[in-house]
Amino acid sequence: MKPQPIEPVPPTPLDLGDNLRLRFAVPDDFDAWVDFNERMREYDPSSNRIGVWANELMSGRHPTTRASDFTVVEDMRTGKIVSSLCLIPQAWSYGGIPFGCARIEQVGTDPAYRRRGLVRKQMDVIHALSAAKGDLMQSITGIPWYYRQFGYEYALDLYYGRVAPVPPPNPDSNSRYRVRPITKSDRAFVRSVYEHNARRQPFSVVRSDEHWEWEFSGRTPDSEVYRPWLIIEDTAQKPVGFIQHHPVLPSAKPDPWRMVVRQCALAPGVSHLNVAPDLLLELSRHVQSVRNVDKEDTTAQPGEVVFMLGRDDPLYAGLPVSRRSSSWGYSWYIRIPDLAAYLRHLRPVLENHLLGTSAEGYTGALTLDFYRGGLRLEFERGKFTDIKNLNHKEVESSDASFPDLTFLQLLGGRRTHDQIKESYPDCSATPAAQALLAALFPPFTGNLWHSD
């Protein structure tokens, strides 16, 4: 895995031949982009919501993304956009150290123009733009396999969760906790709880004041990424946590329902074991109110709540009954063009990971072979003295080997070395290397709330 050379952002427009031209978008492209989106997603019921999201990103109202972060390919014969994608700049954090991560989104090509390498050309341009912004990583939540061909690997968990059925209403129950819609006075509380919980996991997303304001009140309800907020409070009306969930569509029918919770975090000192049982009934009451179900209608069916909070979450221990989500997760695609630069940036937290392990105070080197390149980490008493990329000629004898881009799975905490080796016999490590790698890169099984 050799570092990718940093190319300057190519001047646009670029002539791609066959009357096709690649350029960065401008705000006036929005109507043409909507037409493109509708043509590309002709039978997709979410097409309108995706178009609203694109408008948020292109309009200049979004805290980090502008129309100029979109690339478009237009057919000069018709003036129509036939392919497009965008970059959503954001700051991720690892162990409290922030770094630039460009999220790639809104990728699509008109079916009549596919198999011409249009996405590859735009990826080259957007990767150069990301590098110019100083990003150390690119990420995408995309279709199976496709983005591997652009240097991405499945490296961080995505969409793992638990499903909890809601018990039938009990008129004699007295809940100790309630949920209610968020108010402006709750915003500081939500931010503090989020930041507290983010410190408990390796990866998180850092948000500026402007970004938080956008999350609370900037999004359009018709947008694909609109997520309502709820506050969890006790009987004294003191906030103890928050929830962010997918919209629940109103309905007059008493059919079963499903609520998807994307975030649920509690304040320090509040027990998940106490809150979780009441939460199911309270969310049921909330859903029934938004769906306008007649309170006197005893045929209204209880539904289920999908807590999409990661592979592991302390809330799961308090759920009376739950099962793994039927989809059981997916994964973020991750691209790190310069591994040595990325690890040097995170050096303090990686050194801290060694404390209390068998690798504490280690002096020596760790050489990793990626078969087409490698990496060498040098330590003196548990501190890095050098981190450098190696070309394939420099990797003579290694302490561990990782084929293709599988090292990113370890780096992102999605797989341990032993788990990777189960699927890749050409993945190997000495006992000392296994101990070092396990200490440096702990598992990440939580929930990353990304920026849309």
PDB file of N, CA and C in Angstrom, residues 354-427:
ATOM      1  N   LEU A 354      -0.489   2.237  23.866  1.00  0.00           N
ATOM      2  CA  LEU A 354       0.466   1.227  24.326  1.00  0.00           C
ATOM      3  C   LEU A 354       0.492   1.093  25.841  1.00  0.00           C
ATOM      4  N   LEU A 355       0.085   2.146  26.546  1.00  0.00           N
ATOM      5  CA  LEU A 355       0.147   2.139  28.003  1.00  0.00           C
ATOM      6  C   LEU A 355      -0.763   1.064  28.590  1.00  0.00           C
ATOM      7  N   GLY A 356      -0.233   0.326  29.543  1.00  0.00           N
ATOM      8  CA  GLY A 356      -1.016  -0.717  30.186  1.00  0.00           C
ATOM      9  C   GLY A 356      -1.102  -2.005  29.400  1.00  0.00           C
ATOM     10  N   THR A 357      -0.384  -2.123  28.276  1.00  0.00           N
ATOM     11  CA  THR A 357      -0.364  -3.349  27.478  1.00  0.00           C
ATOM     12  C   THR A 357       1.030  -3.957  27.526  1.00  0.00           C
ATOM     13  N   SER A 358       1.183  -5.117  26.924  1.00  0.00           N
ATOM     14  CA  SER A 358       2.498  -5.762  26.867  1.00  0.00           C
ATOM     15  C   SER A 358       3.494  -4.968  26.033  1.00  0.00           C
ATOM     16  N   ALA A 359       2.983  -4.038  25.221  1.00  0.00           N
ATOM     17  CA  ALA A 359       3.856  -3.221  24.375  1.00  0.00           C
ATOM     18  C   ALA A 359       4.271  -1.911  25.030  1.00  0.00           C
ATOM     19  N   GLU A 360       3.854  -1.661  26.264  1.00  0.00           N
ATOM     20  CA  GLU A 360       4.230  -0.417  26.951  1.00  0.00           C
ATOM     21  C   GLU A 360       5.749  -0.332  27.074  1.00  0.00           C
ATOM     22  N   GLY A 361       6.296   0.831  26.691  1.00  0.00           N
ATOM     23  CA  GLY A 361       7.732   1.045  26.784  1.00  0.00           C
ATOM     24  C   GLY A 361       8.536   0.332  25.712  1.00  0.00           C
ATOM     25  N   TYR A 362       7.886  -0.138  24.643  1.00  0.00           N
ATOM     26  CA  TYR A 362       8.565  -0.929  23.613  1.00  0.00           C
ATOM     27  C   TYR A 362       9.643  -0.118  22.881  1.00  0.00           C
ATOM     28  N   THR A 363      10.792  -0.768  22.661  1.00  0.00           N
ATOM     29  CA  THR A 363      11.870  -0.217  21.848  1.00  0.00           C
ATOM     30  C   THR A 363      12.140  -1.191  20.712  1.00  0.00           C
ATOM     31  N   GLY A 364      12.104  -0.704  19.503  1.00  0.00           N
ATOM     32  CA  GLY A 364      12.321  -1.562  18.347  1.00  0.00           C
ATOM     33  C   GLY A 364      11.561  -1.048  17.151  1.00  0.00           C
ATOM     34  N   ALA A 365      11.379  -1.899  16.156  1.00  0.00           N
ATOM     35  CA  ALA A 365      10.700  -1.504  14.917  1.00  0.00           C
ATOM     36  C   ALA A 365       9.579  -2.482  14.609  1.00  0.00           C
ATOM     37  N   LEU A 366       8.616  -1.996  13.857  1.00  0.00           N
ATOM     38  CA  LEU A 366       7.517  -2.813  13.346  1.00  0.00           C
ATOM     39  C   LEU A 366       7.413  -2.539  11.850  1.00  0.00           C
ATOM     40  N   THR A 367       7.732  -3.556  11.047  1.00  0.00           N
ATOM     41  CA  THR A 367       7.710  -3.408   9.591  1.00  0.00           C
ATOM     42  C   THR A 367       6.513  -4.163   9.027  1.00  0.00           C
ATOM     43  N   LEU A 368       5.701  -3.465   8.254  1.00  0.00           N
ATOM     44  CA  LEU A 368       4.492  -4.032   7.677  1.00  0.00           C
ATOM     45  C   LEU A 368       4.650  -4.135   6.167  1.00  0.00           C
ATOM     46  N   ASP A 369       4.313  -5.289   5.635  1.00  0.00           N
ATOM     47  CA  ASP A 369       4.421  -5.554   4.204  1.00  0.00           C
ATOM     48  C   ASP A 369       3.030  -5.585   3.598  1.00  0.00           C
ATOM     49  N   PHE A 370       2.792  -4.692   2.623  1.00  0.00           N
ATOM     50  CA  PHE A 370       1.525  -4.665   1.911  1.00  0.00           C
ATOM     51  C   PHE A 370       1.671  -5.259   0.509  1.00  0.00           C
ATOM     52  N   TYR A 371       2.788  -5.948   0.266  1.00  0.00           N
ATOM     53  CA  TYR A 371       3.102  -6.649  -0.977  1.00  0.00           C
ATOM     54  C   TYR A 371       3.443  -5.720  -2.136  1.00  0.00           C
ATOM     55  N   ARG A 372       2.859  -4.558  -2.206  1.00  0.00           N
ATOM     56  CA  ARG A 372       3.265  -3.567  -3.215  1.00  0.00           C
ATOM     57  C   ARG A 372       3.905  -2.349  -2.556  1.00  0.00           C
ATOM     58  N   GLY A 373       4.190  -2.455  -1.319  1.00  0.00           N
ATOM     59  CA  GLY A 373       4.770  -1.374  -0.536  1.00  0.00           C
ATOM     60  C   GLY A 373       4.682  -1.764   0.920  1.00  0.00           C
ATOM     61  N   GLY A 374       4.905  -0.814   1.800  1.00  0.00           N
ATOM     62  CA  GLY A 374       4.842  -1.156   3.210  1.00  0.00           C
ATOM     63  C   GLY A 374       4.961   0.059   4.101  1.00  0.00           C
ATOM     64  N   LEU A 375       5.215  -0.222   5.361  1.00  0.00           N
ATOM     65  CA  LEU A 375       5.259   0.816   6.379  1.00  0.00           C
ATOM     66  C   LEU A 375       6.242   0.363   7.455  1.00  0.00           C
ATOM     67  N   ARG A 376       7.013   1.313   7.989  1.00  0.00           N
ATOM     68  CA  ARG A 376       7.952   1.001   9.069  1.00  0.00           C
ATOM     69  C   ARG A 376       7.713   1.973  10.222  1.00  0.00           C
ATOM     70  N   LEU A 377       7.433   1.412  11.394  1.00  0.00           N
ATOM     71  CA  LEU A 377       7.229   2.190  12.607  1.00  0.00           C
ATOM     72  C   LEU A 377       8.393   1.899  13.552  1.00  0.00           C
ATOM     73  N   GLU A 378       9.053   2.932  14.011  1.00  0.00           N
ATOM     74  CA  GLU A 378      10.182   2.762  14.918  1.00  0.00           C
ATOM     75  C   GLU A 378       9.862   3.393  16.266  1.00  0.00           C
ATOM     76  N   PHE A 379      10.222   2.684  17.348  1.00  0.00           N
ATOM     77  CA  PHE A 379       9.866   3.086  18.710  1.00  0.00           C
ATOM     78  C   PHE A 379      11.119   3.179  19.583  1.00  0.00           C
ATOM     79  N   GLU A 380      11.065   4.062  20.526  1.00  0.00           N
ATOM     80  CA  GLU A 380      12.075   4.160  21.578  1.00  0.00           C
ATOM     81  C   GLU A 380      11.332   4.355  22.898  1.00  0.00           C
ATOM     82  N   ARG A 381      11.341   3.315  23.745  1.00  0.00           N
ATOM     83  CA  ARG A 381      10.662   3.353  25.032  1.00  0.00           C
ATOM     84  C   ARG A 381       9.186   3.760  24.916  1.00  0.00           C
ATOM     85  N   GLY A 382       8.527   3.174  23.945  1.00  0.00           N
ATOM     86  CA  GLY A 382       7.100   3.415  23.773  1.00  0.00           C
ATOM     87  C   GLY A 382       6.739   4.678  23.026  1.00  0.00           C
ATOM     88  N   LYS A 383       7.736   5.397  22.506  1.00  0.00           N
ATOM     89  CA  LYS A 383       7.495   6.615  21.734  1.00  0.00           C
ATOM     90  C   LYS A 383       7.970   6.403  20.296  1.00  0.00           C
ATOM     91  N   PHE A 384       7.220   6.966  19.351  1.00  0.00           N
ATOM     92  CA  PHE A 384       7.630   6.870  17.953  1.00  0.00           C
ATOM     93  C   PHE A 384       8.858   7.735  17.697  1.00  0.00           C
ATOM     94  N   THR A 385       9.828   7.175  17.020  1.00  0.00           N
ATOM     95  CA  THR A 385      10.963   7.965  16.547  1.00  0.00           C
ATOM     96  C   THR A 385      10.913   8.156  15.035  1.00  0.00           C
ATOM     97  N   ASP A 386      10.144   7.302  14.350  1.00  0.00           N
ATOM     98  CA  ASP A 386      10.005   7.462  12.891  1.00  0.00           C
ATOM     99  C   ASP A 386       8.813   6.646  12.414  1.00  0.00           C
ATOM    100  N   ILE A 387       8.107   7.186  11.443  1.00  0.00           N
ATOM    101  CA  ILE A 387       7.025   6.482  10.752  1.00  0.00           C
ATOM    102  C   ILE A 387       7.199   6.807   9.274  1.00  0.00           C
ATOM    103  N   LYS A 388       7.440   5.806   8.458  1.00  0.00           N
ATOM    104  CA  LYS A 388       7.668   6.105   7.044  1.00  0.00           C
ATOM    105  C   LYS A 388       7.074   5.027   6.147  1.00  0.00           C
ATOM    106  N   ASN A 389       6.662   5.458   4.956  1.00  0.00           N
ATOM    107  CA  ASN A 389       6.201   4.535   3.932  1.00  0.00           C
ATOM    108  C   ASN A 389       7.396   3.849   3.291  1.00  0.00           C
ATOM    109  N   LEU A 390       7.205   2.628   2.830  1.00  0.00           N
ATOM    110  CA  LEU A 390       8.241   1.869   2.138  1.00  0.00           C
ATOM    111  C   LEU A 390       7.747   1.460   0.759  1.00  0.00           C
ATOM    112  N   ASN A 391       8.645   1.444  -0.200  1.00  0.00           N
ATOM    113  CA  ASN A 391       8.276   0.871  -1.496  1.00  0.00           C
ATOM    114  C   ASN A 391       8.531  -0.634  -1.446  1.00  0.00           C
ATOM    115  N   HIS A 392       8.127  -1.342  -2.490  1.00  0.00           N
ATOM    116  CA  HIS A 392       8.185  -2.797  -2.437  1.00  0.00           C
ATOM    117  C   HIS A 392       9.607  -3.331  -2.325  1.00  0.00           C
ATOM    118  N   LYS A 393      10.608  -2.566  -2.804  1.00  0.00           N
ATOM    119  CA  LYS A 393      11.994  -3.001  -2.716  1.00  0.00           C
ATOM    120  C   LYS A 393      12.553  -2.859  -1.303  1.00  0.00           C
ATOM    121  N   GLU A 394      11.957  -1.957  -0.526  1.00  0.00           N
ATOM    122  CA  GLU A 394      12.447  -1.718   0.830  1.00  0.00           C
ATOM    123  C   GLU A 394      11.879  -2.692   1.844  1.00  0.00           C
ATOM    124  N   VAL A 395      10.839  -3.440   1.460  1.00  0.00           N
ATOM    125  CA  VAL A 395      10.230  -4.407   2.374  1.00  0.00           C
ATOM    126  C   VAL A 395      10.892  -5.766   2.133  1.00  0.00           C
ATOM    127  N   GLU A 396      11.996  -5.998   2.815  1.00  0.00           N
ATOM    128  CA  GLU A 396      12.706  -7.265   2.641  1.00  0.00           C
ATOM    129  C   GLU A 396      12.154  -8.324   3.598  1.00  0.00           C
ATOM    130  N   SER A 397      12.319  -8.101   4.874  1.00  0.00           N
ATOM    131  CA  SER A 397      11.730  -9.006   5.870  1.00  0.00           C
ATOM    132  C   SER A 397      10.784  -8.179   6.726  1.00  0.00           C
ATOM    133  N   SER A 398       9.563  -8.665   6.906  1.00  0.00           N
ATOM    134  CA  SER A 398       8.560  -7.893   7.621  1.00  0.00           C
ATOM    135  C   SER A 398       8.101  -8.641   8.868  1.00  0.00           C
ATOM    136  N   ASP A 399       7.532  -7.881   9.791  1.00  0.00           N
ATOM    137  CA  ASP A 399       6.977  -8.461  11.007  1.00  0.00           C
ATOM    138  C   ASP A 399       5.521  -8.864  10.828  1.00  0.00           C
ATOM    139  N   ALA A 400       4.855  -8.241   9.852  1.00  0.00           N
ATOM    140  CA  ALA A 400       3.461  -8.567   9.561  1.00  0.00           C
ATOM    141  C   ALA A 400       3.171  -8.238   8.110  1.00  0.00           C
ATOM    142  N   SER A 401       2.215  -8.947   7.547  1.00  0.00           N
ATOM    143  CA  SER A 401       1.857  -8.699   6.153  1.00  0.00           C
ATOM    144  C   SER A 401       0.348  -8.617   6.015  1.00  0.00           C
ATOM    145  N   PHE A 402      -0.084  -7.708   5.136  1.00  0.00           N
ATOM    146  CA  PHE A 402      -1.503  -7.473   4.881  1.00  0.00           C
ATOM    147  C   PHE A 402      -1.712  -7.339   3.373  1.00  0.00           C
ATOM    148  N   PRO A 403      -2.449  -8.267   2.733  1.00  0.00           N
ATOM    149  CA  PRO A 403      -2.678  -8.153   1.286  1.00  0.00           C
ATOM    150  C   PRO A 403      -3.667  -7.046   0.947  1.00  0.00           C
ATOM    151  N   ASP A 404      -3.560  -6.564  -0.275  1.00  0.00           N
ATOM    152  CA  ASP A 404      -4.464  -5.536  -0.800  1.00  0.00           C
ATOM    153  C   ASP A 404      -4.548  -4.359   0.190  1.00  0.00           C
ATOM    154  N   LEU A 405      -5.769  -3.958   0.569  1.00  0.00           N
ATOM    155  CA  LEU A 405      -5.939  -2.833   1.489  1.00  0.00           C
ATOM    156  C   LEU A 405      -6.452  -3.289   2.856  1.00  0.00           C
ATOM    157  N   THR A 406      -6.214  -4.562   3.208  1.00  0.00           N
ATOM    158  CA  THR A 406      -6.798  -5.103   4.434  1.00  0.00           C
ATOM    159  C   THR A 406      -6.260  -4.439   5.701  1.00  0.00           C
ATOM    160  N   PHE A 407      -5.091  -3.809   5.636  1.00  0.00           N
ATOM    161  CA  PHE A 407      -4.579  -3.119   6.816  1.00  0.00           C
ATOM    162  C   PHE A 407      -5.553  -2.029   7.278  1.00  0.00           C
ATOM    163  N   LEU A 408      -6.303  -1.454   6.345  1.00  0.00           N
ATOM    164  CA  LEU A 408      -7.269  -0.412   6.715  1.00  0.00           C
ATOM    165  C   LEU A 408      -8.373  -0.975   7.609  1.00  0.00           C
ATOM    166  N   GLN A 409      -8.691  -2.268   7.484  1.00  0.00           N
ATOM    167  CA  GLN A 409      -9.686  -2.871   8.366  1.00  0.00           C
ATOM    168  C   GLN A 409      -9.200  -2.864   9.809  1.00  0.00           C
ATOM    169  N   LEU A 410      -7.907  -3.136  10.001  1.00  0.00           N
ATOM    170  CA  LEU A 410      -7.321  -3.076  11.343  1.00  0.00           C
ATOM    171  C   LEU A 410      -7.251  -1.635  11.824  1.00  0.00           C
ATOM    172  N   LEU A 411      -6.843  -0.750  10.952  1.00  0.00           N
ATOM    173  CA  LEU A 411      -6.695   0.668  11.285  1.00  0.00           C
ATOM    174  C   LEU A 411      -8.029   1.284  11.706  1.00  0.00           C
ATOM    175  N   GLY A 412      -9.108   0.884  11.046  1.00  0.00           N
ATOM    176  CA  GLY A 412     -10.425   1.416  11.360  1.00  0.00           C
ATOM    177  C   GLY A 412     -11.123   0.699  12.502  1.00  0.00           C
ATOM    178  N   GLY A 413     -10.510  -0.361  13.025  1.00  0.00           N
ATOM    179  CA  GLY A 413     -11.087  -1.059  14.156  1.00  0.00           C
ATOM    180  C   GLY A 413     -12.198  -2.020  13.799  1.00  0.00           C
ATOM    181  N   ARG A 414     -12.378  -2.310  12.508  1.00  0.00           N
ATOM    182  CA  ARG A 414     -13.476  -3.202  12.107  1.00  0.00           C
ATOM    183  C   ARG A 414     -13.104  -4.672  12.255  1.00  0.00           C
ATOM    184  N   ARG A 415     -11.826  -4.999  12.093  1.00  0.00           N
ATOM    185  CA  ARG A 415     -11.347  -6.367  12.205  1.00  0.00           C
ATOM    186  C   ARG A 415     -10.020  -6.402  12.956  1.00  0.00           C
ATOM    187  N   THR A 416      -9.809  -7.458  13.749  1.00  0.00           N
ATOM    188  CA  THR A 416      -8.511  -7.691  14.363  1.00  0.00           C
ATOM    189  C   THR A 416      -7.617  -8.419  13.357  1.00  0.00           C
ATOM    190  N   HIS A 417      -6.337  -8.514  13.695  1.00  0.00           N
ATOM    191  CA  HIS A 417      -5.429  -9.240  12.804  1.00  0.00           C
ATOM    192  C   HIS A 417      -5.900 -10.683  12.620  1.00  0.00           C
ATOM    193  N   ASP A 418      -6.295 -11.357  13.711  1.00  0.00           N
ATOM    194  CA  ASP A 418      -6.738 -12.749  13.607  1.00  0.00           C
ATOM    195  C   ASP A 418      -7.978 -12.879  12.735  1.00  0.00           C
ATOM    196  N   GLN A 419      -8.889 -11.922  12.813  1.00  0.00           N
ATOM    197  CA  GLN A 419     -10.098 -11.975  11.993  1.00  0.00           C
ATOM    198  C   GLN A 419      -9.771 -11.787  10.516  1.00  0.00           C
ATOM    199  N   ILE A 420      -8.825 -10.895  10.221  1.00  0.00           N
ATOM    200  CA  ILE A 420      -8.418 -10.712   8.825  1.00  0.00           C
ATOM    201  C   ILE A 420      -7.755 -11.980   8.303  1.00  0.00           C
ATOM    202  N   LYS A 421      -6.909 -12.585   9.133  1.00  0.00           N
ATOM    203  CA  LYS A 421      -6.179 -13.786   8.716  1.00  0.00           C
ATOM    204  C   LYS A 421      -7.112 -14.951   8.408  1.00  0.00           C
ATOM    205  N   GLU A 422      -8.279 -14.993   9.074  1.00  0.00           N
ATOM    206  CA  GLU A 422      -9.236 -16.057   8.786  1.00  0.00           C
ATOM    207  C   GLU A 422      -9.677 -16.045   7.328  1.00  0.00           C
ATOM    208  N   SER A 423      -9.756 -14.859   6.743  1.00  0.00           N
ATOM    209  CA  SER A 423     -10.202 -14.734   5.349  1.00  0.00           C
ATOM    210  C   SER A 423      -9.045 -14.613   4.369  1.00  0.00           C
ATOM    211  N   TYR A 424      -7.867 -14.215   4.870  1.00  0.00           N
ATOM    212  CA  TYR A 424      -6.715 -13.986   3.996  1.00  0.00           C
ATOM    213  C   TYR A 424      -5.523 -14.770   4.530  1.00  0.00           C
ATOM    214  N   PRO A 425      -5.249 -15.953   3.992  1.00  0.00           N
ATOM    215  CA  PRO A 425      -4.110 -16.739   4.462  1.00  0.00           C
ATOM    216  C   PRO A 425      -2.770 -16.028   4.290  1.00  0.00           C
ATOM    217  N   ASP A 426      -2.689 -15.064   3.371  1.00  0.00           N
ATOM    218  CA  ASP A 426      -1.431 -14.339   3.173  1.00  0.00           C
ATOM    219  C   ASP A 426      -1.309 -13.150   4.113  1.00  0.00           C
ATOM    220  N   CYS A 427      -2.164 -13.089   5.130  1.00  0.00           N
ATOM    221  CA  CYS A 427      -2.010 -12.125   6.215  1.00  0.00           C
ATOM    222  C   CYS A 427      -1.298 -12.858   7.354  1.00  0.00           C
TER     223      CYS A 427
END
